[in-house]
PDB file of C-alpha atoms and ligand atoms in Angstrom:
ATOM      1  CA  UNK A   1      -8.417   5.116 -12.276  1.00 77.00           C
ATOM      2  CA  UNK A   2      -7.958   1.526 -12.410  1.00 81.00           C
ATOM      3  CA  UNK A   3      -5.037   2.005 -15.302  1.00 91.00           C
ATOM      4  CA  UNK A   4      -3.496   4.522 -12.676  1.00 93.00           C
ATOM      5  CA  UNK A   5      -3.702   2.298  -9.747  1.00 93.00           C
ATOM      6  CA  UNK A   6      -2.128  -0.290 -11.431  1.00 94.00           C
ATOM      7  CA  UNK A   7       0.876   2.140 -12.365  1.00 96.00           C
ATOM      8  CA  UNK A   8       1.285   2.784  -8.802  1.00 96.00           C
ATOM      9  CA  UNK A   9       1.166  -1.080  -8.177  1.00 96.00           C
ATOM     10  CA  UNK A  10       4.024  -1.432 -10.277  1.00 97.00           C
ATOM     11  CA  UNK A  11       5.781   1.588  -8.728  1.00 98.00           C
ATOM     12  CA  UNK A  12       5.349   0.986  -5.320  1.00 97.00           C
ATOM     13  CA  UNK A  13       5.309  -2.966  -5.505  1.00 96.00           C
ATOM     14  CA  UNK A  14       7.091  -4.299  -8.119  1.00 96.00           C
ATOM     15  CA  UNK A  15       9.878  -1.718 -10.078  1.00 97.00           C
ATOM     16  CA  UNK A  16       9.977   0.863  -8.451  1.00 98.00           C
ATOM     17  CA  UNK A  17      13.249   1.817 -10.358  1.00 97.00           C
ATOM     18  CA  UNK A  18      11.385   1.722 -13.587  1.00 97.00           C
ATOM     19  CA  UNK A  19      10.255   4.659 -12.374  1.00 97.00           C
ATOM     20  CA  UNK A  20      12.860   6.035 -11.301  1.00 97.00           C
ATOM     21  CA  UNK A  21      12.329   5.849  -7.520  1.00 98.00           C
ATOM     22  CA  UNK A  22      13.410   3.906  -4.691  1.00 97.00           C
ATOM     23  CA  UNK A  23      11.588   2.729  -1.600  1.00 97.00           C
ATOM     24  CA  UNK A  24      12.844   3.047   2.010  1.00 96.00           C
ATOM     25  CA  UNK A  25      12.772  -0.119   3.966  1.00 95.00           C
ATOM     26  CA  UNK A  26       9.220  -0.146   5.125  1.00 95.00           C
ATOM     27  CA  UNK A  27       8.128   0.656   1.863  1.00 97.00           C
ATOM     28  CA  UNK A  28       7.444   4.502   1.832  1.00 97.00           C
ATOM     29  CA  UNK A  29       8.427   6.879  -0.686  1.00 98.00           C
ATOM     30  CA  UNK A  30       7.381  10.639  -0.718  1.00 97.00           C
ATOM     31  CA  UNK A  31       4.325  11.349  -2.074  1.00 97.00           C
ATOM     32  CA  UNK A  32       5.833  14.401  -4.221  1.00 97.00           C
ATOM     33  CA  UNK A  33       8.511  12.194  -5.668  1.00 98.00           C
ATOM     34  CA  UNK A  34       5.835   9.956  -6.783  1.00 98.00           C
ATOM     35  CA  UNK A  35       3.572  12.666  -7.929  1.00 98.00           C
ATOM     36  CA  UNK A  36       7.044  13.445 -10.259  1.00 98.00           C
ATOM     37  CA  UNK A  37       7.271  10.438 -11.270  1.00 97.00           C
ATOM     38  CA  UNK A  38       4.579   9.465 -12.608  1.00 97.00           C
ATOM     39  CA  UNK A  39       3.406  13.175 -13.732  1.00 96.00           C
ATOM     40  CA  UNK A  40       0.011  12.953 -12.155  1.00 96.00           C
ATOM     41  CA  UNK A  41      -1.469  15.550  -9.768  1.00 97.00           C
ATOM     42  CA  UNK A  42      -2.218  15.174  -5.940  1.00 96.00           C
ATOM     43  CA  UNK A  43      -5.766  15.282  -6.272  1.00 95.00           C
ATOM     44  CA  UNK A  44      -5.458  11.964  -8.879  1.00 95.00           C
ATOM     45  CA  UNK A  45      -3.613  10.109  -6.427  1.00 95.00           C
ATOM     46  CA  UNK A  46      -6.068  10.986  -3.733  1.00 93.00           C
ATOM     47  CA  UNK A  47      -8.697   9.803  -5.086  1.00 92.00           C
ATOM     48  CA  UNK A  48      -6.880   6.291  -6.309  1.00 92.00           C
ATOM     49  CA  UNK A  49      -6.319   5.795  -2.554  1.00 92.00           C
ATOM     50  CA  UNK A  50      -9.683   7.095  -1.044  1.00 90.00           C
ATOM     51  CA  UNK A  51     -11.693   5.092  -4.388  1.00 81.00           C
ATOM     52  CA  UNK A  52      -9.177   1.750  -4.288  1.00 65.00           C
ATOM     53  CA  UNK A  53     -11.721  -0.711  -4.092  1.00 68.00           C
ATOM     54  CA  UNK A  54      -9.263  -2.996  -1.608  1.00 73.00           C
ATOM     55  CA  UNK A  55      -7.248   0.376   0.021  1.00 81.00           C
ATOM     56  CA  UNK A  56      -4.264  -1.184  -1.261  1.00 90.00           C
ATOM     57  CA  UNK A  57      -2.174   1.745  -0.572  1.00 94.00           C
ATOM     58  CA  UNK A  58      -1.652   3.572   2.617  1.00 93.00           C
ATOM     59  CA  UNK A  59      -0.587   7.840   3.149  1.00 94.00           C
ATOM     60  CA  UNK A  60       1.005   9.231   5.798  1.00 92.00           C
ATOM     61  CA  UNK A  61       2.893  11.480   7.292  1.00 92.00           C
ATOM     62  CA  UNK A  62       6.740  10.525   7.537  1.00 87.00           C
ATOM     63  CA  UNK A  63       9.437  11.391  10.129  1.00 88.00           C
ATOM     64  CA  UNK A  64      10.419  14.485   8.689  1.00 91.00           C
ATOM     65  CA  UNK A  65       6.642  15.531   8.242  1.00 92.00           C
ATOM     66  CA  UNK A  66       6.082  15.315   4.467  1.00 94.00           C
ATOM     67  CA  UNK A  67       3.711  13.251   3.035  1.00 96.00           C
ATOM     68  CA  UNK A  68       5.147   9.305   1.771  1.00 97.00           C
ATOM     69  CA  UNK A  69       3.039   6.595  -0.033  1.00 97.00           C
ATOM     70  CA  UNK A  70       3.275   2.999   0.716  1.00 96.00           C
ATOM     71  CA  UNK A  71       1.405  -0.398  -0.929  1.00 95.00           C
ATOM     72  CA  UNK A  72       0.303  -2.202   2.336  1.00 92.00           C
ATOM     73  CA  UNK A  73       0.698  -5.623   0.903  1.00 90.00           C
ATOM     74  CA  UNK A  74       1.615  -7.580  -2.361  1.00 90.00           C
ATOM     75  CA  UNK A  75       5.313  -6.514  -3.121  1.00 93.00           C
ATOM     76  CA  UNK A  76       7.868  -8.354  -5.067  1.00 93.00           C
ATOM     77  CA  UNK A  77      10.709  -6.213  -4.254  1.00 94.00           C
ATOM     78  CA  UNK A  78      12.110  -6.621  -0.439  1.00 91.00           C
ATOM     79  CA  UNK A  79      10.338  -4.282   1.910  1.00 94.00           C
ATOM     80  CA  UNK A  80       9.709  -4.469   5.650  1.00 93.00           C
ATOM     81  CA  UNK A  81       6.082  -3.430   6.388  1.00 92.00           C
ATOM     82  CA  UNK A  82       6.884  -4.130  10.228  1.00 91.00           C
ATOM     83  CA  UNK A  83       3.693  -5.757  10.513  1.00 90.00           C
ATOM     84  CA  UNK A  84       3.613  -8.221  13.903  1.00 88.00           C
ATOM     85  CA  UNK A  85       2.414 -11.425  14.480  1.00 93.00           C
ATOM     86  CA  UNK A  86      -0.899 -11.658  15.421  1.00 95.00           C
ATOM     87  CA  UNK A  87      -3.786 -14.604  16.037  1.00 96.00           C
ATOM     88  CA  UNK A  88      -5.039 -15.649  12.934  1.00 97.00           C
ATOM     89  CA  UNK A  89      -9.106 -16.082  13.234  1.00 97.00           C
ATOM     90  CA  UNK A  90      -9.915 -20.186  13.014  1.00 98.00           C
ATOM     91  CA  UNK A  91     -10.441 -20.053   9.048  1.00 98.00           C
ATOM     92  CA  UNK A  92      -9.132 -18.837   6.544  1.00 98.00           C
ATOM     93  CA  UNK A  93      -9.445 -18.616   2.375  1.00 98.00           C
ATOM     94  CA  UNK A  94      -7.424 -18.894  -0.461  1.00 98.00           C
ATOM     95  CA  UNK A  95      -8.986 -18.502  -3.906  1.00 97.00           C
ATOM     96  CA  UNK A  96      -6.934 -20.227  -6.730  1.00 97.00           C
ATOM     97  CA  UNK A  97      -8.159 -22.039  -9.810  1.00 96.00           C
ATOM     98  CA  UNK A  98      -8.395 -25.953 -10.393  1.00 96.00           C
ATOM     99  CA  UNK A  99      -5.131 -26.091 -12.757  1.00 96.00           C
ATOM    100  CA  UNK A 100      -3.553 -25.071  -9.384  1.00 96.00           C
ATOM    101  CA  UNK A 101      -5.003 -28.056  -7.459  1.00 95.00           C
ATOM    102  CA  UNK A 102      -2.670 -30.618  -8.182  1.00 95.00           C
ATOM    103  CA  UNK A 103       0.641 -28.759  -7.333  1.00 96.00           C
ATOM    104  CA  UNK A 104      -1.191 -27.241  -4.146  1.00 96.00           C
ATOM    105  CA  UNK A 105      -1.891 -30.726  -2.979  1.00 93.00           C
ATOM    106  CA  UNK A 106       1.444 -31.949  -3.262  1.00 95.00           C
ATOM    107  CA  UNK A 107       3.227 -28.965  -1.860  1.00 96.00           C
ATOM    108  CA  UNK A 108       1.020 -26.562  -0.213  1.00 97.00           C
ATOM    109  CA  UNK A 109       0.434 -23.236  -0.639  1.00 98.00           C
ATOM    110  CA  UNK A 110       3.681 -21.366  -1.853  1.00 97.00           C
ATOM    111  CA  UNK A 111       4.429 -17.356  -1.709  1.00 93.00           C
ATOM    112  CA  UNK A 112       6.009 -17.426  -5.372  1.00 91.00           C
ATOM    113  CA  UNK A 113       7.309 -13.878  -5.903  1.00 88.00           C
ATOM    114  CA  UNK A 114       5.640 -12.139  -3.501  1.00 89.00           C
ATOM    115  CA  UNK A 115       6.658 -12.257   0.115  1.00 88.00           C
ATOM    116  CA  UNK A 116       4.086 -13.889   1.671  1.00 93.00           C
ATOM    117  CA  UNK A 117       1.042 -16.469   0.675  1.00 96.00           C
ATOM    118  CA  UNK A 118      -1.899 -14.125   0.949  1.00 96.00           C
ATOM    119  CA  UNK A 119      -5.442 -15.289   2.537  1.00 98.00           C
ATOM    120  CA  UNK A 120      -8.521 -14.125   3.112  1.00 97.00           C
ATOM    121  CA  UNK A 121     -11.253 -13.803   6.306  1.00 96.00           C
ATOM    122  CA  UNK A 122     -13.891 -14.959   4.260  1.00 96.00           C
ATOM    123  CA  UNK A 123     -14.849 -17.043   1.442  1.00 97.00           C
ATOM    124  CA  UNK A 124     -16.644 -14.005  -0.995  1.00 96.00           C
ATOM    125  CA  UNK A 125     -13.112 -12.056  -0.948  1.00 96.00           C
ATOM    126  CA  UNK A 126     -11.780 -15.519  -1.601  1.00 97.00           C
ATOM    127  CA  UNK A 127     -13.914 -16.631  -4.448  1.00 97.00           C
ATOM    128  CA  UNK A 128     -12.974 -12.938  -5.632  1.00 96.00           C
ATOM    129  CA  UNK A 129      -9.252 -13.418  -5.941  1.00 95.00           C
ATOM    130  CA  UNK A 130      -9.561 -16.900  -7.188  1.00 97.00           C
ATOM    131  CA  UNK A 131     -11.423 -15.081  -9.982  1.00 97.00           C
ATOM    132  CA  UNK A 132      -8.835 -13.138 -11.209  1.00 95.00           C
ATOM    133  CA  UNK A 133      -7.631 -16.114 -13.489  1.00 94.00           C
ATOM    134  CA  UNK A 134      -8.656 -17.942 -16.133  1.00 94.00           C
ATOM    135  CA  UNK A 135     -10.574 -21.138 -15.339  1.00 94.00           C
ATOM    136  CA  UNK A 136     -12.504 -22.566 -12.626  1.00 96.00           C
ATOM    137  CA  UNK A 137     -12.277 -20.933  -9.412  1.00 97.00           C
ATOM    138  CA  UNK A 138     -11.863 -22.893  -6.351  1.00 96.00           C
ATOM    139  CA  UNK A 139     -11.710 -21.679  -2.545  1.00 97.00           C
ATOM    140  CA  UNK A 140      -9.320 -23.688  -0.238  1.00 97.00           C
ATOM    141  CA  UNK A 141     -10.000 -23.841   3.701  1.00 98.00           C
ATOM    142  CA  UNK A 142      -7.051 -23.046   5.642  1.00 98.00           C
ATOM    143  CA  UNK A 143      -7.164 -24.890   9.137  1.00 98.00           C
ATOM    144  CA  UNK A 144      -5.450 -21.147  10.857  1.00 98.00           C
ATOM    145  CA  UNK A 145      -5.863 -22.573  14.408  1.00 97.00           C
ATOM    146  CA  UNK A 146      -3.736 -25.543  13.763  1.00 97.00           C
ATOM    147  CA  UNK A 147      -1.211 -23.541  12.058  1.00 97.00           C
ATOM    148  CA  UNK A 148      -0.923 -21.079  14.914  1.00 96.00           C
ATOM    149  CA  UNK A 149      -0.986 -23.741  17.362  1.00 96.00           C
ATOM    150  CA  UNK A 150       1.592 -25.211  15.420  1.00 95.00           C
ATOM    151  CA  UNK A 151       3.669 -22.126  15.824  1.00 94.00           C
ATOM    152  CA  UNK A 152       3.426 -20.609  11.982  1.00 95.00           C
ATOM    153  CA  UNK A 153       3.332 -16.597  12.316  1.00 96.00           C
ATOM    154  CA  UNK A 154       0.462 -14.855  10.460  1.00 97.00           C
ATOM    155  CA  UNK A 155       0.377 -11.128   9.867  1.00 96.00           C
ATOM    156  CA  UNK A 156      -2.107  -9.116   9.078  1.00 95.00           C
ATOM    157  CA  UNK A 157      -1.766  -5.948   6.483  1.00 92.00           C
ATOM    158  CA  UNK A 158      -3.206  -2.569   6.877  1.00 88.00           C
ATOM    159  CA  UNK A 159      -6.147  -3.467   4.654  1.00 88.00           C
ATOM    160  CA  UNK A 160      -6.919  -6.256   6.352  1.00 91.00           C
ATOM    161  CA  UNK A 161      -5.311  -9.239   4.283  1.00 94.00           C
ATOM    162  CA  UNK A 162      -3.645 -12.197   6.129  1.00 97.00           C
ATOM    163  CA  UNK A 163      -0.790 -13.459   5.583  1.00 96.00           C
ATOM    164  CA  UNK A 164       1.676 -16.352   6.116  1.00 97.00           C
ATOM    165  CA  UNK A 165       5.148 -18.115   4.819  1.00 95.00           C
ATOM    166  CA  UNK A 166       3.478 -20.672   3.343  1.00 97.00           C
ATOM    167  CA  UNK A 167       0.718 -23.298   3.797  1.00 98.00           C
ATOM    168  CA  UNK A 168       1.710 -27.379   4.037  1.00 97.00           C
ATOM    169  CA  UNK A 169      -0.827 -29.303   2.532  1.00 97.00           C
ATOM    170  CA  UNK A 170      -2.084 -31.066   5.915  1.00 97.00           C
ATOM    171  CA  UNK A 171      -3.593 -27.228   6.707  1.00 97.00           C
ATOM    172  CA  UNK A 172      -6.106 -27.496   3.469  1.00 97.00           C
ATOM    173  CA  UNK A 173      -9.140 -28.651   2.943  1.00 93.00           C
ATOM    174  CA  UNK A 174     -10.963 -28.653  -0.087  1.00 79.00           C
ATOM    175  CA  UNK A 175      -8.732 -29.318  -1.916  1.00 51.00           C
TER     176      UNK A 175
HETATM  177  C1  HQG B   1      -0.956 -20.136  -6.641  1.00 53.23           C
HETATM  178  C2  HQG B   1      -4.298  -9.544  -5.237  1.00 53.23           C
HETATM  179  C3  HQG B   1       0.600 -24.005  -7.853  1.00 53.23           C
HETATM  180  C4  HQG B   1      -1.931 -19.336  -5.810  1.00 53.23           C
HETATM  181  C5  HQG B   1      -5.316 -10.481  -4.642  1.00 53.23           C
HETATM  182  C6  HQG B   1      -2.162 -18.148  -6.730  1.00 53.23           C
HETATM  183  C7  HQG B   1      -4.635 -10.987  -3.389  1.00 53.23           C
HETATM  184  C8  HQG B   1       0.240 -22.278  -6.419  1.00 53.23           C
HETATM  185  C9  HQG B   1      -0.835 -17.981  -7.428  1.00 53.23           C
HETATM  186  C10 HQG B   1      -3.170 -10.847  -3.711  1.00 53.23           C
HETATM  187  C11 HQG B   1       0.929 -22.944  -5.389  1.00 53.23           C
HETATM  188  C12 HQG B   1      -0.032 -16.832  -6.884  1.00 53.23           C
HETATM  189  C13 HQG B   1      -2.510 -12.181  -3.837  1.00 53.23           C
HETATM  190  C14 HQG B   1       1.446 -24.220  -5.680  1.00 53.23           C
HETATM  191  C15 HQG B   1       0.248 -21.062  -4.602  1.00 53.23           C
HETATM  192  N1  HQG B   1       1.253 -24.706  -6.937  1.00 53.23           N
HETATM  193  N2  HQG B   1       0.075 -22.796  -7.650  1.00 53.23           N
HETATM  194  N3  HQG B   1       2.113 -24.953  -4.790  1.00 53.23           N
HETATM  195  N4  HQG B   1       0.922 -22.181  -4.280  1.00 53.23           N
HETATM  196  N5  HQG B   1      -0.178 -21.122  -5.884  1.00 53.23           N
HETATM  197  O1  HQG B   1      -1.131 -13.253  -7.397  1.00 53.23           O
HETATM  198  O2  HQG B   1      -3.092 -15.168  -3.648  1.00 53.23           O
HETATM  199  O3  HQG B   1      -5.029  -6.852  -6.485  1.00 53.23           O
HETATM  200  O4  HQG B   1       0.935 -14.097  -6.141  1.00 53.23           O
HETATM  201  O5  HQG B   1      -3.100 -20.062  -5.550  1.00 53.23           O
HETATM  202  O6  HQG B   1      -6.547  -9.865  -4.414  1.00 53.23           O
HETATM  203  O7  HQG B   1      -3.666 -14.965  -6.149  1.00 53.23           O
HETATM  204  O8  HQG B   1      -2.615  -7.291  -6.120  1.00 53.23           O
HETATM  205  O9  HQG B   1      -1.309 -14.554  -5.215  1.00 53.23           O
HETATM  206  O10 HQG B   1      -3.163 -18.416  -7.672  1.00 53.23           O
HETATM  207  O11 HQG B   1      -4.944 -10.277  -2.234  1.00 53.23           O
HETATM  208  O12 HQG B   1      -3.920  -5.980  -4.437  1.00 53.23           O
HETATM  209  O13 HQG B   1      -0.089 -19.179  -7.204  1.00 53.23           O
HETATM  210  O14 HQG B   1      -3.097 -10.160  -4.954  1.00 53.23           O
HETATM  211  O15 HQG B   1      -4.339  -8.308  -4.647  1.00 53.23           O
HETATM  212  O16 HQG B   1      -0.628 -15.652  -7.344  1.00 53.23           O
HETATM  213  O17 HQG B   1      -3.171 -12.959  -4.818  1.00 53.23           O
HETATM  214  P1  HQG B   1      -0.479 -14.302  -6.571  1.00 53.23           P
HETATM  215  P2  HQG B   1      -2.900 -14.510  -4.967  1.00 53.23           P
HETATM  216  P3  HQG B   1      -3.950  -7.026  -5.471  1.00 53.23           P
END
């Protein structure tokens, strides 16, 4: 399942032409065309969505009334999820590793090739994406009420990640 959901990563984040599909502008593409794509059966894909450990991807029913498919957060190729501002809580958490440290200190936090710098509510979800690299894992405090106050936008996605433009290095601490 994991191989799969990483498949549909790709497809729905990243190349989606790779696959030989292409994503409206929020994202969505029809859950049949997908199923095509990448030859796997509806029941395979429903239980990728219902089993992702993070719900990273989101079905519904589209304008016309079929099924479509969408990632809720994490893409590299332009999408508009239509997500709207909203009041970040006081904290938040970034997990990175220490070879990051340096660079983050001098620059902030950066979105690289995704569209937004992605945070976290709390600091074991944190620690957990900090973990997916090599070397030491280190949680950063972002200082989200001084941001806001300072008039940076944070969003929120459908399963439940926040996120932001970026993160100036007067906004972290412990770093
Ligand atoms: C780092 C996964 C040097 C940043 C996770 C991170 C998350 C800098 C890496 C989601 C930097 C980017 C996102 C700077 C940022 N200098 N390094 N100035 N600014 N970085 O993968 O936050 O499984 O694009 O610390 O669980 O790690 O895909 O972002 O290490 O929710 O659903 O640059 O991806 O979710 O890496 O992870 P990423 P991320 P999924």
């Amino acid at each position: 399942m994991v191989k799969l959901s990483k498949r549909m990563s790709l497809a729905l984040r990243h190349a989606p032409e790779r696959f030989g599909l292409a994503l409206d502008e929020g994202g969505w593409v029809r859950v049949d065309d997908l199923l095509a794509a990448l030859r796997i059966t509806r029941e395979a894909l429903d239980t990728v969505v219902a089993g992702n450990d993070k719900r990273r991807f989101a079905v519904d029913s589209g304008p016309d009334g079929t099924a479509r498919i969408r990632a809720s957060q994490g893409h590299s190729v332009p999408v508009d999820l239509g997500l709207t501002a909203q009041e970040p809580p006081p904290r938040l958490y970034h997990g990175t590793t220490a070879s990051a440290l340096g660079s983050i200190r001098a620059t902030g936090l950066h979105r690289g090739r995704r569209h937004h710098v992605h945070l976290s509510g709390d600091i074991d979800t944190a620690t957990r994406v900090g973990a997916r690299r090599a070397g030491t894992t280190i949680v950063l405090t972002v200082d989200a009420a001084a941001m806001a106050r300072d008039g940076h936008a944070f969003y929120r996605s459908a399963n439940g990640v926040w996120l932001t433009d970026e993160v100036p290095p007067r906004y972290l601490a412990g770093a």
